[in-house]
Coordinates of C-alpha atoms in Angstrom, one line a residue:
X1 CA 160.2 26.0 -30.9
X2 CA 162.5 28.0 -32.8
X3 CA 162.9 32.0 -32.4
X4 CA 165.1 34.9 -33.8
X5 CA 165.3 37.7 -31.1
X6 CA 166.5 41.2 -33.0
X7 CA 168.0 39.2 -34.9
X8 CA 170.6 41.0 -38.0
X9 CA 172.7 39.1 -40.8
X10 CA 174.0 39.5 -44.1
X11 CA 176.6 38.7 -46.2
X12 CA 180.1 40.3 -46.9
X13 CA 179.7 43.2 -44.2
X14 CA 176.2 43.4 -45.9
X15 CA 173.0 43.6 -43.7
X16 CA 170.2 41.7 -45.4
X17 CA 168.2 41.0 -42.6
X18 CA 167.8 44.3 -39.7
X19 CA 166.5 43.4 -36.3
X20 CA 164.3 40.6 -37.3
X21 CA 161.9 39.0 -34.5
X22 CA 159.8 36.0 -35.2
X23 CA 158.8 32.6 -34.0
X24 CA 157.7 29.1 -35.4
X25 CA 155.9 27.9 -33.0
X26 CA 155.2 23.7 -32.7
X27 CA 151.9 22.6 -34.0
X28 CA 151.8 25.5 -36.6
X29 CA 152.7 26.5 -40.5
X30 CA 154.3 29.6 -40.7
X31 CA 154.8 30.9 -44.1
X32 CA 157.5 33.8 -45.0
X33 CA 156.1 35.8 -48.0
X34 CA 158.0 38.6 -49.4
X35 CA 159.5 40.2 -52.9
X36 CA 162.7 38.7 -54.3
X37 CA 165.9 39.6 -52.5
X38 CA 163.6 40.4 -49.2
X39 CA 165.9 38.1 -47.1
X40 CA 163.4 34.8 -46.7
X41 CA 166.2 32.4 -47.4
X42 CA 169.2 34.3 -45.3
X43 CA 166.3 34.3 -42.2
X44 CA 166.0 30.7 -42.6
X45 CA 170.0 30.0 -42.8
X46 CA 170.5 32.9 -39.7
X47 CA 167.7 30.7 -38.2
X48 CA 169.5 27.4 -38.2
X49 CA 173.5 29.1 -38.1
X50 CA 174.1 28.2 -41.3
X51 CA 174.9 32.0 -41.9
X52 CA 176.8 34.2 -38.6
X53 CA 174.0 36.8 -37.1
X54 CA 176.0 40.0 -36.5
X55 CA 173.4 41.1 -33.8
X56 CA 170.5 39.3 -32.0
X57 CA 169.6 35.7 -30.6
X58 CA 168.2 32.6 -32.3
X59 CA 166.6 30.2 -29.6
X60 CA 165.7 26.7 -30.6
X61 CA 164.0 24.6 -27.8
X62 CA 164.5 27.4 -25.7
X63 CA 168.4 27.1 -26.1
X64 CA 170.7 29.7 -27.7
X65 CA 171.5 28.1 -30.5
X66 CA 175.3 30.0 -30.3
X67 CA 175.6 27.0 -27.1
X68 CA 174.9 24.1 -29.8
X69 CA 176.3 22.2 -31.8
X70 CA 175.9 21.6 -35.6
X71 CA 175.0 17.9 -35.1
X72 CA 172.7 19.0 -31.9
X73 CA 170.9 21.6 -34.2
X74 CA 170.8 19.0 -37.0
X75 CA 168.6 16.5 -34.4
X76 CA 166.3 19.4 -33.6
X77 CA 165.9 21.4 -37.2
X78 CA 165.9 20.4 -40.6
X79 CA 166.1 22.3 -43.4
X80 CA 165.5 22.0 -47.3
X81 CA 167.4 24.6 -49.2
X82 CA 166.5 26.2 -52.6
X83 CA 169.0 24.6 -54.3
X84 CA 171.2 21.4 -53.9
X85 CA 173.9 19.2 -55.4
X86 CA 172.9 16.3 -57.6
X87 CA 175.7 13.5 -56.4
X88 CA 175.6 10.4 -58.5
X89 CA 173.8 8.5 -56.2
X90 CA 170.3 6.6 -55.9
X91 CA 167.9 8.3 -54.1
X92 CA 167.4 6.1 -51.0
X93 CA 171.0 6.5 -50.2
X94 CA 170.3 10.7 -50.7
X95 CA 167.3 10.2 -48.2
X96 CA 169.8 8.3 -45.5
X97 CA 171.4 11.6 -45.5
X98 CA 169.2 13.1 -43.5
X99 CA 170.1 10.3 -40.8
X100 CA 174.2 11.4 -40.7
X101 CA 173.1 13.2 -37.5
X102 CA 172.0 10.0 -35.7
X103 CA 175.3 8.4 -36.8
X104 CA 178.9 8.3 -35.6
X105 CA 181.7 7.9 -37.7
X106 CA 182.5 5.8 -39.4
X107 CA 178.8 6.1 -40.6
X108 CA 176.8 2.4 -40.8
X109 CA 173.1 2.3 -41.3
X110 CA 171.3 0.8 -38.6
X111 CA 167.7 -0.9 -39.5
X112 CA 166.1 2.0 -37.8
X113 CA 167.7 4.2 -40.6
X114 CA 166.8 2.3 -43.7
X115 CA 163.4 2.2 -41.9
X116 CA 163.1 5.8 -41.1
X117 CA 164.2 6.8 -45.0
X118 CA 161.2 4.6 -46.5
X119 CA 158.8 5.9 -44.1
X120 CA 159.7 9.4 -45.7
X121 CA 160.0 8.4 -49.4
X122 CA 156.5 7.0 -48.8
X123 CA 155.3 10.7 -47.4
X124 CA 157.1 12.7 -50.0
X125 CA 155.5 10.4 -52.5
X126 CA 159.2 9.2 -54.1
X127 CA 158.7 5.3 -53.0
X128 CA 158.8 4.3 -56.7
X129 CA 162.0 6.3 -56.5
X130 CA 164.2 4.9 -54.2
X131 CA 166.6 2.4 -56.7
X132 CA 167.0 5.4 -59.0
X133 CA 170.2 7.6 -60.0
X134 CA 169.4 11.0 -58.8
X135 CA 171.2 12.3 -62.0
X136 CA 168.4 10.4 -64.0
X137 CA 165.5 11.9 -62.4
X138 CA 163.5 15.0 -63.7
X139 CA 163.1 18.4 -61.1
X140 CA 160.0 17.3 -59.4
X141 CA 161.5 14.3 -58.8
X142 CA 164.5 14.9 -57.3
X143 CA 162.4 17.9 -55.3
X144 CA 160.3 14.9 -53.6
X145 CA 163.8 12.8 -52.9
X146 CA 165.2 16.1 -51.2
X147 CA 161.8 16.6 -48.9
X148 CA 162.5 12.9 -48.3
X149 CA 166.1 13.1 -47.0
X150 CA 164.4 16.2 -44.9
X151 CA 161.7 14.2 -43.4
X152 CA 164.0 11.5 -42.8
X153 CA 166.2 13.7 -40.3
X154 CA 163.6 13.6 -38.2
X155 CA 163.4 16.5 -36.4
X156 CA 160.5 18.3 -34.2
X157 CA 161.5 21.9 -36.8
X158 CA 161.3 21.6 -40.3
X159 CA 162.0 24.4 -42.2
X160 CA 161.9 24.3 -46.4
X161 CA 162.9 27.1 -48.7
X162 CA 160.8 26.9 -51.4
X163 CA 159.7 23.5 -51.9
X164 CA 156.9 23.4 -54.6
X165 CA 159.6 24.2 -56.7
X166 CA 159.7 21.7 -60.3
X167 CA 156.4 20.1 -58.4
X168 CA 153.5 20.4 -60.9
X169 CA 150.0 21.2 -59.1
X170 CA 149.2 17.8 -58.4
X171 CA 152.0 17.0 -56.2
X172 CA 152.3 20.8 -55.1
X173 CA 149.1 20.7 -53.6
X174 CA 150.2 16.5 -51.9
X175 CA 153.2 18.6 -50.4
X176 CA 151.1 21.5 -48.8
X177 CA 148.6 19.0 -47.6
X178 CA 151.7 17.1 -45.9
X179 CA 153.2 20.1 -44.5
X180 CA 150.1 20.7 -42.4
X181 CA 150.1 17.1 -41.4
X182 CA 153.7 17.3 -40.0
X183 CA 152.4 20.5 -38.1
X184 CA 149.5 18.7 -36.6
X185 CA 151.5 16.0 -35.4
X186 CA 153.3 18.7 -33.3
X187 CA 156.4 20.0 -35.3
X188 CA 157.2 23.7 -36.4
X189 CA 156.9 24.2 -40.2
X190 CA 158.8 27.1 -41.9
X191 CA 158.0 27.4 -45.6
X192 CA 158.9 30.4 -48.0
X193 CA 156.6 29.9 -50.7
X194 CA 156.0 32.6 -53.7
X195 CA 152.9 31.4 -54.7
X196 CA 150.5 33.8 -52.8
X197 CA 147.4 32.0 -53.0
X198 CA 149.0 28.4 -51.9
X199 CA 150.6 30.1 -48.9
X200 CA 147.4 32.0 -47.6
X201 CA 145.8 28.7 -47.9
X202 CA 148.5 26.7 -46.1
X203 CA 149.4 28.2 -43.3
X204 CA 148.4 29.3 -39.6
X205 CA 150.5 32.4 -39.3
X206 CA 152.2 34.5 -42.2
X207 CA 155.1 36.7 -42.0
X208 CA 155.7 39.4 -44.8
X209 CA 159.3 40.7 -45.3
X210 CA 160.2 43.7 -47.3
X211 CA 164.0 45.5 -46.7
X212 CA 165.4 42.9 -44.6
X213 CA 162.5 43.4 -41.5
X214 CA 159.2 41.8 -41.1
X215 CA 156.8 44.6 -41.5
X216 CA 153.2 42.6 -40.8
X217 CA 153.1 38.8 -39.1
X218 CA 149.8 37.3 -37.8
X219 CA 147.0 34.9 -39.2
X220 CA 146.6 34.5 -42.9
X221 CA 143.2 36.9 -42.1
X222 CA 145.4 39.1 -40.3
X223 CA 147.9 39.5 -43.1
X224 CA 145.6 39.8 -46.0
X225 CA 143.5 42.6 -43.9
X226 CA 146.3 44.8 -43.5
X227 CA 146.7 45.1 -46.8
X228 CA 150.7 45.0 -47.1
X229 CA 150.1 42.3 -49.2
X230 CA 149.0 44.9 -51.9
X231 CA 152.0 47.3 -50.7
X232 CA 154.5 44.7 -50.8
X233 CA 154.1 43.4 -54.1
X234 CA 152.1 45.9 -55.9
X235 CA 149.4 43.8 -57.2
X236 CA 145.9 44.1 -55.6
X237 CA 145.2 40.6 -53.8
X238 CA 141.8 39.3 -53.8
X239 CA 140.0 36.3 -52.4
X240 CA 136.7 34.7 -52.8
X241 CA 134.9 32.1 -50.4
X242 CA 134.4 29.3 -51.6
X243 CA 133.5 25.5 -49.8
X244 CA 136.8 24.9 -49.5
X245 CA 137.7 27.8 -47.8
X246 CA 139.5 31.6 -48.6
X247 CA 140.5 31.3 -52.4
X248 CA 143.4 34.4 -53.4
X249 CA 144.3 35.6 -55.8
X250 CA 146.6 38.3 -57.1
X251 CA 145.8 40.8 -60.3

């Protein structure tokens, strides 16, 4: 369970984020929705203390997360950032990066390691990628290596800054589908998607951030109901039931 109390932080002096409350609760896919610059990304890095919070509490498993440390966060909470390096590596040793917090120095893969990292190239759908270079691999590619080397931490929060990113539909939609999966095995999901319908679709709760504060959270139903959706991002949003479910759709 992770949760930001009141929670403010920024950059340089700057607030971007103003008294911010909200949880991810285990078992559940909680999607952050919200206008460029909103603050999605800085919630999720004041989340895991990857950025100081200049006011407020961030609780993971019920401890303050000021009281632990970066490799104790690390075994409860991963996290996929927007963007990332591209070492000259292959990609199975990338996804045994997400072990490093299992590991004492000097670091030596166990079995349980190598086996951990194919279990996770296998869900992120990069198997066929392990021997490669990550320099020789296209976006979507490398994007499913990086969810890989997520997976592979392990961890009971998972929290990915917008992942679908370089994924074509195909393997957009595989991604969403595996993010509920992981929730319904028991872990928090944190996703901050852009793509409005996807993320209706997706998740169990929705949080909609405008200014730095979350101005409407709740169910998917909830959300679209209140109409902030149509506030937020001046477009009317629309959705039409089909068998599969709510369909939106922005014009």
């Amino acid at each position: 369970m992770l949760e930001l109390r009141r929670v403010t932080a920024g950059y340089g002096g700057k607030d971007v984020l103003r008294e911010v409350s909200l949880s991810f609760p285990p078992g559940k896919v909680t999607v952050l929705l919200g206008p460029n610059g909103c603050g999605k990304s800085t919630l999720l890095k004041a989340a895991l203390g990857l950025i100081p919070i200049r006011g407020g509490e961030v609780l993971l498993d019920g401890k303050d997360l000021s009281a632990l440390t970066p490799r104790e966060i690390a075994q409860k909470a991963a996290y996929l950032a927007q963007s990332r390096s591209v070492p000259n590596i292959t990609a199975e040793r990338m996804v045994l990066h997400g072990r490093f917090p299992y590991l004492s120095y000097p670091r030596r893969y166990r079995a349980e390691d190598y086996r951990m990292a194919e279990q996770a190239l296998a869900l992120a759908g990069a198997e066929d990628l392990a021997g490669r270079p990550m320099p020789e691999l296209s976006g979507g590619q490398r994007q499913k290596v990086y969810l890989a080397m997520a997976l592979a931490q392990d961890t009971g929060t998972l929290l990915l800054d917008e992942p679908t990113t370089y994924l074509d539909v195909r393997h957009q939609l595989e991604l969403l589908a595996a993010a509920r999966r992981l929730a319904q095995e028991g872990r928090a999901v944190g996703l901050v998607l852009h793509d409005l319908g996807a993320a209706l679709r997706c998740a169990d709760c929705a949080a909609v951030l405008a200014d730095g504060a979350v101005c409407c959270a709740g169910t998917p139903e909830e959300v679209y109901r209140s109409g902030i959706l149509d506030r937020v991002f001046g477009v009317a949003v629309k959705r039409v039931l089909t068998e599969d479910g709510w369909q939106y759709y922005a014009r």
